[in-house]
Each structure stands twice: as structure tokens, then as C-alpha cells.
CSV table of C-alpha atoms in Angstrom, one decimal:
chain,number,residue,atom,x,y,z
A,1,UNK,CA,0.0,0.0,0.0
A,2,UNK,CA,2.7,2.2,0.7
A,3,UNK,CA,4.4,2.2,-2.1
A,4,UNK,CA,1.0,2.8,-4.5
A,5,UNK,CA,0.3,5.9,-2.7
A,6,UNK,CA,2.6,8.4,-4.9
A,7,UNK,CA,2.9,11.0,-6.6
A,8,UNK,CA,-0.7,12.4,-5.7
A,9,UNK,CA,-2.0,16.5,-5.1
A,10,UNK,CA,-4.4,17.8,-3.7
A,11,UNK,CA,-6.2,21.6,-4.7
A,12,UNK,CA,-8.8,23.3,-3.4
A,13,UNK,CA,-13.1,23.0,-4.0
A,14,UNK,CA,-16.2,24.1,-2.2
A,15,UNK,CA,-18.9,21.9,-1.8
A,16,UNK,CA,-22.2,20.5,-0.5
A,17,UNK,CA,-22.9,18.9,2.0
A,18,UNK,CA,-19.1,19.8,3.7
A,19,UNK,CA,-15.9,18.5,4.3
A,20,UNK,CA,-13.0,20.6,4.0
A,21,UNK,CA,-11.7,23.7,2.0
A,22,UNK,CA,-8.4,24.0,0.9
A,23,UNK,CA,-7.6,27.8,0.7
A,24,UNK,CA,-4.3,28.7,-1.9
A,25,UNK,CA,-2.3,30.7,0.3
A,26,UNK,CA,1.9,29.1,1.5
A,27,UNK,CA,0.3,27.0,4.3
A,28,UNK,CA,-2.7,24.9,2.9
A,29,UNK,CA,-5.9,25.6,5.5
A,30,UNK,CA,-8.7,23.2,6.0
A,31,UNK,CA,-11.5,25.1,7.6
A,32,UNK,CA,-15.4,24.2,8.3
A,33,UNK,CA,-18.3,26.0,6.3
A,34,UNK,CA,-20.9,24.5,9.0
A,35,UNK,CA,-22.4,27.3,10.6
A,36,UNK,CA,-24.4,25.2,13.0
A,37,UNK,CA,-23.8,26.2,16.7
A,38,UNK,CA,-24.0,22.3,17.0
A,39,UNK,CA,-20.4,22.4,16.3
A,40,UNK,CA,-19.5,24.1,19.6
A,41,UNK,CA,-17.4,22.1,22.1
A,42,UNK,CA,-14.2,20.5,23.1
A,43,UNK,CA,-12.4,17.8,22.3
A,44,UNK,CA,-13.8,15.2,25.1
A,45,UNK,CA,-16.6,12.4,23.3
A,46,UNK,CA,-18.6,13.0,26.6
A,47,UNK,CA,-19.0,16.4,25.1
A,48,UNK,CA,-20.0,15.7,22.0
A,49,UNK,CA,-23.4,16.7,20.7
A,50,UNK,CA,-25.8,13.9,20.3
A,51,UNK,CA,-25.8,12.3,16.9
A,52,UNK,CA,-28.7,13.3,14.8
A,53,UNK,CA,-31.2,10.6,14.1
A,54,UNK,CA,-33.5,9.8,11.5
A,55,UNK,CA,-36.2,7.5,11.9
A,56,UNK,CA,-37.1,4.8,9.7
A,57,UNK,CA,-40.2,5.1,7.9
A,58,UNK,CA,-42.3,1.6,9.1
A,59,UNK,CA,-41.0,-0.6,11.7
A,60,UNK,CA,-37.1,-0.2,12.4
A,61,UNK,CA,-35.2,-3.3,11.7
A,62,UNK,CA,-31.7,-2.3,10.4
A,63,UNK,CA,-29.6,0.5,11.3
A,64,UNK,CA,-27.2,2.8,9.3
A,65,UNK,CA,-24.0,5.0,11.7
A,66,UNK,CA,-23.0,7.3,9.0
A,67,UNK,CA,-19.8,9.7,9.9
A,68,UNK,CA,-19.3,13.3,8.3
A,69,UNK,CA,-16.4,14.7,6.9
A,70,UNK,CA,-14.4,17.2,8.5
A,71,UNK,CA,-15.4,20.6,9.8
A,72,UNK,CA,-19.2,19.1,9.6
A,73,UNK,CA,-21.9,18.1,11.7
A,74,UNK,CA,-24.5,15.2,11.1
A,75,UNK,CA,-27.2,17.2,9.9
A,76,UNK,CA,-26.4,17.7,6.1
A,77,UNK,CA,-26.0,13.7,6.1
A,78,UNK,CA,-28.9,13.4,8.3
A,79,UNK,CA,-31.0,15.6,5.6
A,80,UNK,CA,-29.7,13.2,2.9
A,81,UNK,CA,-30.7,10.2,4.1
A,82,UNK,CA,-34.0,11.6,5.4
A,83,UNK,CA,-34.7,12.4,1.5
A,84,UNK,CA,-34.2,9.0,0.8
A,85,UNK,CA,-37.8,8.0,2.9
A,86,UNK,CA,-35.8,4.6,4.1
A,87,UNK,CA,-38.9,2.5,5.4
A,88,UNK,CA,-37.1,0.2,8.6
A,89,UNK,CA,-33.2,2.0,8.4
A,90,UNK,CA,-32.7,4.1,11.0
A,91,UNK,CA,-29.7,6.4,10.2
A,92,UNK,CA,-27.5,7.7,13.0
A,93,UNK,CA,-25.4,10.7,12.0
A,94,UNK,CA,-22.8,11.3,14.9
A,95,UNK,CA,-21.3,14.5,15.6
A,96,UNK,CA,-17.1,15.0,15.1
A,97,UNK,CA,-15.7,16.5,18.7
A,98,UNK,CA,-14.2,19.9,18.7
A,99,UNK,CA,-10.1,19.1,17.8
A,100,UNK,CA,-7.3,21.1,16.8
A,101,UNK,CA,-6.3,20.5,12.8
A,102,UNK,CA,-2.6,20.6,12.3
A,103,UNK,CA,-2.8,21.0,8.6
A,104,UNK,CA,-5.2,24.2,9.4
A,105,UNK,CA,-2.4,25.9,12.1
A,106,UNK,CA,-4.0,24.2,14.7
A,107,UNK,CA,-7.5,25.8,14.2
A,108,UNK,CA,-10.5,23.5,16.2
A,109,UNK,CA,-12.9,22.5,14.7
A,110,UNK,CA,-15.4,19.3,14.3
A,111,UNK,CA,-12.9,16.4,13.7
A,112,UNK,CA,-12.4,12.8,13.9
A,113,UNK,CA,-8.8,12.9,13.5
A,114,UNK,CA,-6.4,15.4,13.0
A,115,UNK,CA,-5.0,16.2,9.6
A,116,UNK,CA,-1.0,16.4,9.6
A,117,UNK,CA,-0.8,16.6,5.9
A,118,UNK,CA,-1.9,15.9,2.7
A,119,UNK,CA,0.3,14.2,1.1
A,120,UNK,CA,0.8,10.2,0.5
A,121,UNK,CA,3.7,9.7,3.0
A,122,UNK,CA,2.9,12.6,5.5
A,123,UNK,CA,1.9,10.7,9.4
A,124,UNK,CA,-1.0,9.5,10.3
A,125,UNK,CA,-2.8,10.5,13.7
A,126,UNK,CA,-3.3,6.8,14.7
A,127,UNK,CA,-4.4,7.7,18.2
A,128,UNK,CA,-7.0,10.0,17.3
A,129,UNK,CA,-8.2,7.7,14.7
A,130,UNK,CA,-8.2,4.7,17.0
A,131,UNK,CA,-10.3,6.9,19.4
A,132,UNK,CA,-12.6,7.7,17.0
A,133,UNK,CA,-13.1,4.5,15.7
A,134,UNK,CA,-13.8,3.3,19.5
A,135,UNK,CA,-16.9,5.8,19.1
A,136,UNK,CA,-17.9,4.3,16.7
A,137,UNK,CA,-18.5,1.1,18.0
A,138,UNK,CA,-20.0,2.6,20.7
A,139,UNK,CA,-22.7,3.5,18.9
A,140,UNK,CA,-22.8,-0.1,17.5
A,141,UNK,CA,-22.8,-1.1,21.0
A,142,UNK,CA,-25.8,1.0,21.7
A,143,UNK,CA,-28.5,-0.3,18.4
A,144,UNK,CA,-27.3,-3.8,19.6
A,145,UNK,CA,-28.7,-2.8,23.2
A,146,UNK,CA,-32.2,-1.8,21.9
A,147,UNK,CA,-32.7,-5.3,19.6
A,148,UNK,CA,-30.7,-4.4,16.4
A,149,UNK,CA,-28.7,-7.4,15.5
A,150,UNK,CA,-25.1,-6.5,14.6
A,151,UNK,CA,-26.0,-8.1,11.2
A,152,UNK,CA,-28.4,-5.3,10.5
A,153,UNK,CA,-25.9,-2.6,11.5
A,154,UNK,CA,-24.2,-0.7,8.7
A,155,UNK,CA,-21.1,2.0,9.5
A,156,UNK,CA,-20.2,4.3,6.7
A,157,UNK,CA,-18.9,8.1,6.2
A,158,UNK,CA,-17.8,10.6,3.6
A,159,UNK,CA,-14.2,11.5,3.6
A,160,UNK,CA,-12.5,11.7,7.0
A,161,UNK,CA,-15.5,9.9,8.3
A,162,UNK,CA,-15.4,7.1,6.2
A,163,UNK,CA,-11.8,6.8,6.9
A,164,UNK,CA,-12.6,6.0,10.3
A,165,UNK,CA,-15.4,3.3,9.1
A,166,UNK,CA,-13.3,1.4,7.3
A,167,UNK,CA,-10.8,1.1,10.0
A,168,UNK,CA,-13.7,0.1,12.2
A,169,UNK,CA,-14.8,-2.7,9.4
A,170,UNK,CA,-11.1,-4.0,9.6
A,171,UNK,CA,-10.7,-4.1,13.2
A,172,UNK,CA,-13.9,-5.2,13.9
A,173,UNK,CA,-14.1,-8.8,15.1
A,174,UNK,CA,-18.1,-8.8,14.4
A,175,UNK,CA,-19.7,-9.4,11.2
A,176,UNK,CA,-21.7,-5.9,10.3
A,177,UNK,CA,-23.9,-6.5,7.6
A,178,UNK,CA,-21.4,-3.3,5.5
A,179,UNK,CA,-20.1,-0.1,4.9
A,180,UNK,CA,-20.6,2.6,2.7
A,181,UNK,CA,-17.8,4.8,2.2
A,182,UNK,CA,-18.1,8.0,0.1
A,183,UNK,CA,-14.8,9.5,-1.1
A,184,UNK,CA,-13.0,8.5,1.4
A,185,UNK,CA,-9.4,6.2,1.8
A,186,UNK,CA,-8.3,3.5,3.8
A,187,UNK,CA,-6.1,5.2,7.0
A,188,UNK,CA,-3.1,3.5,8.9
A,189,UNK,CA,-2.6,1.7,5.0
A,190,UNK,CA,1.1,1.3,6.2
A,191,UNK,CA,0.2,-0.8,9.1
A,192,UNK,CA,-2.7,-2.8,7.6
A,193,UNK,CA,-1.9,-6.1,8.7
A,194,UNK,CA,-1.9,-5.0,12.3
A,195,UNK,CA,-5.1,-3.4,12.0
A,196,UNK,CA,-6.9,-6.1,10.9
A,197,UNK,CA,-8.2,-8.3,13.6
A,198,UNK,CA,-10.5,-10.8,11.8
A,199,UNK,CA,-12.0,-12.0,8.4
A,200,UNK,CA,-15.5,-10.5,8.6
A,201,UNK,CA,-15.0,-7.8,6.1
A,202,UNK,CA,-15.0,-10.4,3.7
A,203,UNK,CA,-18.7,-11.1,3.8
A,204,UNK,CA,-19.5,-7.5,4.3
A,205,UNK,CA,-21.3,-5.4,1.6
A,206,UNK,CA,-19.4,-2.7,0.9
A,207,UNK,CA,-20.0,0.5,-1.0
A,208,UNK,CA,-17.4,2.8,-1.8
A,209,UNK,CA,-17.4,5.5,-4.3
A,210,UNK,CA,-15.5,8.6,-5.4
A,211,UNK,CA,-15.4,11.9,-7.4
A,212,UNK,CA,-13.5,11.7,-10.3
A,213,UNK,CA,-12.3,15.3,-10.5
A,214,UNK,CA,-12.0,15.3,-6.3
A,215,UNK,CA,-8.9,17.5,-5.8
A,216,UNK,CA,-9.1,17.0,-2.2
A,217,UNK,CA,-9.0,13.0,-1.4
A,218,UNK,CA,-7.4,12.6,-5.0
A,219,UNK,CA,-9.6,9.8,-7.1
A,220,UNK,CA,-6.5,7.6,-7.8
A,221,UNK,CA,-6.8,7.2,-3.8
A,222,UNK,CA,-10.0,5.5,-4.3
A,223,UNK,CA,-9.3,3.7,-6.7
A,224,UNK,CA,-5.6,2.3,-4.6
A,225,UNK,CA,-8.2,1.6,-1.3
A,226,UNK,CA,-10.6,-0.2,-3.8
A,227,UNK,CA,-8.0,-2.8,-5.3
A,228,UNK,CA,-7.0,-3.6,-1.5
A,229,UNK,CA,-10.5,-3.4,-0.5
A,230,UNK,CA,-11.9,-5.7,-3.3
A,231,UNK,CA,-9.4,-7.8,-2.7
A,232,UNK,CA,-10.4,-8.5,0.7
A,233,UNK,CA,-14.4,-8.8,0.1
A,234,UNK,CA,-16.9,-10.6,-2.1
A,235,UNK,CA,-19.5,-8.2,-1.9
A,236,UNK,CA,-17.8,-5.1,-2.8
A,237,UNK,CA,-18.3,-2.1,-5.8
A,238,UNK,CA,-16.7,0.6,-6.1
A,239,UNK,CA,-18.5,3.9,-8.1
A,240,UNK,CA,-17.4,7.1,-9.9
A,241,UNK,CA,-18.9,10.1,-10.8
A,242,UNK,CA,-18.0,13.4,-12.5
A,243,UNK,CA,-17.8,15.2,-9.3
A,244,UNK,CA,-15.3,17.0,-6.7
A,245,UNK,CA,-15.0,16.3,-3.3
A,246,UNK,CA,-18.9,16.1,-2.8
A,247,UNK,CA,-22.3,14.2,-3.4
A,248,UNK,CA,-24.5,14.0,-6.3
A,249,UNK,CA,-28.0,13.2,-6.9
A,250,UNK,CA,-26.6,10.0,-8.7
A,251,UNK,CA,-24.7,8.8,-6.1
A,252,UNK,CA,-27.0,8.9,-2.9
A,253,UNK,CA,-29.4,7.3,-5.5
A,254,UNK,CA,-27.1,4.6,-5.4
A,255,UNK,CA,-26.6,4.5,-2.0
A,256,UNK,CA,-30.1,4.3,-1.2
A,257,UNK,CA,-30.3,1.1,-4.1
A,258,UNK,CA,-27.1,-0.5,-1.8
A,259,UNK,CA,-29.0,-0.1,1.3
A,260,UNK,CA,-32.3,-1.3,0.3
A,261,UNK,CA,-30.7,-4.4,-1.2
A,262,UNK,CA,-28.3,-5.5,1.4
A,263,UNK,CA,-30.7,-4.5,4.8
A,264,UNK,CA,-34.3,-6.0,3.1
């Protein structure tokens, strides 16, 4: 994995619903356009605000944890999957804690990791993204406690958030029923067989898909995390679309096809 990860850029976009911003100026900055005041807080998970539910249409049988991208909240996810009038998925949209971003001079704001650089070999912030990933099952935990059978749980997220999903699916030693990770890659790549604790991911469905002009999380990263990825699972496709770092109407149509079809 290492060694595939070369000779990538990254350059700068706005977009719906959020993730980052790269500004051009000598020191790349990665601020948040959410404007919520949900985004208020430190960096404790005790703090955090509560995620931002949606409730399934009928009778709720399957659940979907769905993590933002950085400088975000839940509630432009939330408002995505609540267009999508899922009849028994529940979708849980979590909130990021309040962190300092290195890559953004050590502004704070929401966060599941921080972000030392943006290039291929630059360090990873394996503690916060071990933390973070801890959350996240968590909130696993929790849908199991209230009669969700771990089989009907999916995790997912766009960018940084779906970074931290698919370290969860690999470190996991529970079979989720997937993951649905939007223009995202896979973290800790360098250290992948240590971060892998079981076989599970390989009868997961998984989703991933990616922007083809993304400038941000460059498309030949998604296309480097789906050869390992597909090599791993049976039940795996990976998507493009002429996009940036964002969504499109095709995509979350997609998404809500993937869903449907693997939580009946």
C-alpha cells in the first residue's frame, strides 16, 4: 500500500454537504463552512453533541451510523438520508468533537482525527483515529442494546468519516452486515496487517465510491483503497462520478439502491 500511494495533489473546492476547504495561500488551511452552533465544544466524546437521528419510515429493523467529513456536523447527512424516505433503516449521524487541525495551524474545529498533511507519506494520527473508531463502536454497541442485530448494522462516512469506518470494518471482530464509504481512503494503510483483527470484512457489503475530478481526497486514492478493498471482500463495488470532493444526486441514489438491497 505504501508504495502505491505516490505522486498524488491535492487543490482546493467548495462543496455540498461539507468537508473541508483547501484555501491557496503558503500554508494549505482546511476550515469548516458549517455554521451550526452544534459544532460548539471540546475535544472530550462525553462532550459531543448527540448524533442526529433519523427514523425509519415503518418498523425499524436495520440500522445505518454514518460519519461526516471534517469541519461538519451530522445534519447535512442526516438531511440526505432523510430524502431518501428509508422505510425500517434508521440512520444515525454522529457528531465529530471539537479538535485542533494541524494541517489548518491548529484551528479547532469538528474532527475525527487530525489532519498532519496531505500528502501520501505525510503521518498518520493513529491515536485519534483509534479513538474515533472506538466511538464508533460505541454507537454499534448501543443499536445492539435496543434489539438491532449486529447483522443489521451498517457504519459508513464521507471522507475523514469514512476513513474511520473502514478502519472500524477491519478491526472489527463482528460481522456488520457493511459499509458505505463515500470519497473517502483507507487510514493506517502502512500498518494494515496490524489493524486487521479478523475476516469478517470479507462477507460485508461494501459501497465505496469517489469523485472523479475530487482534488481534495485525490480519485486515484480510491481507486488504490478499492484494489486492496476488493481484494479482501466478495460483496464489494466501487462507483465514480464526475464530481469534486462532494455528493451527487446519482450517487445517494445509489446508496439508497445499496442499502435497500443488502438491509431488506
Amino acid at each position: 500500500m505504501r508504495t502505491l500511494f505516490t505522486s498524488l495533489t491535492s487543490g482546493e473546492e467548495k462543496f455540498r454537504p461539507t468537508v473541508l476547504l483547501i484555501t491557496a495561500v503558503s500554508l494549505p488551511r482546511i476550515y469548516s463552512t458549517c455554521r451550526s452552533t452544534q459544532c460548539m465544544g471540546n475535544s472530550s466524546s462525553q462532550d459531543m453533541p448527540p448524533p442526529v437521528t433519523v427514523a425509519a419510515q415503518a418498523r425499524h429493523t436495520a440500522t445505518l451510523i454514518f460519519l461526516h467529513g471534517l469541519g461538519d456536523t451530522g445534519h447535512g447527512w442526516a438531511d440526505c438520508f432523510r430524502s431518501m424516505k428509508l422505510q425500517h433503516i434508521k440512520c444515525v449521524c454522529p457528531n465529530a468533537p471539537i479538535n485542533s487541525v494541524t494541517l489548518n495551524a491548529g484551528m479547532k474545529m469538528p474532527s475525527w482525527f487530525d489532519i498532519i498533511g496531505l500528502g501520501p507519506d505525510s503521518p498518520e494520527d493513529e491515536e485519534g483515529i483509534k479513538a474515533s473508531s472506538e466511538i464508533l463502536q460505541k454507537l454499534i454497541e448501543e443499536e445492539e442494546k435496543a434489539g438491532i442485530s449486529v447483522n443489521r448494522i451498517m457504519i459508513g462516512g464521507f471522507s475523514q468519516g469514512g476513513a474511520v469506518a473502514l478502519h472500524r470494518a477491519l478491526a472489527t471482530d463482528q460481522k456488520l452486515a457493511g459499509v458505505v464509504g463515500l470519497s473517502t481512503w483507507l487510514p493506517l494503510h502502512r500498518k494494515l496487517d496490524q489493524v486487521k483483527k479478523s475476516d469478517h470484512i470479507k462477507e460485508m457489503a461494501i459501497f465505496q465510491a469517489h469523485g472523479t475530478e475530487d482534488p481534495l481526497v485525490p480519485f486515484r486514492w480510491g481507486e488504490i483503497t478499492s484494489k486492496v478493498l476488493a481484494s479482501m471482500c466478495a460483496n464489494y463495488s466501487f462507483h465514480n462520478y464526475p464530481m469534486a470532493h462532494t455528493s451527487c444526486p446519482e450517487e445517494l441514489a445509489d446508496v439508497k439502491k445499496f442499502l435497500e438491497t443488502n438491509l431488506p
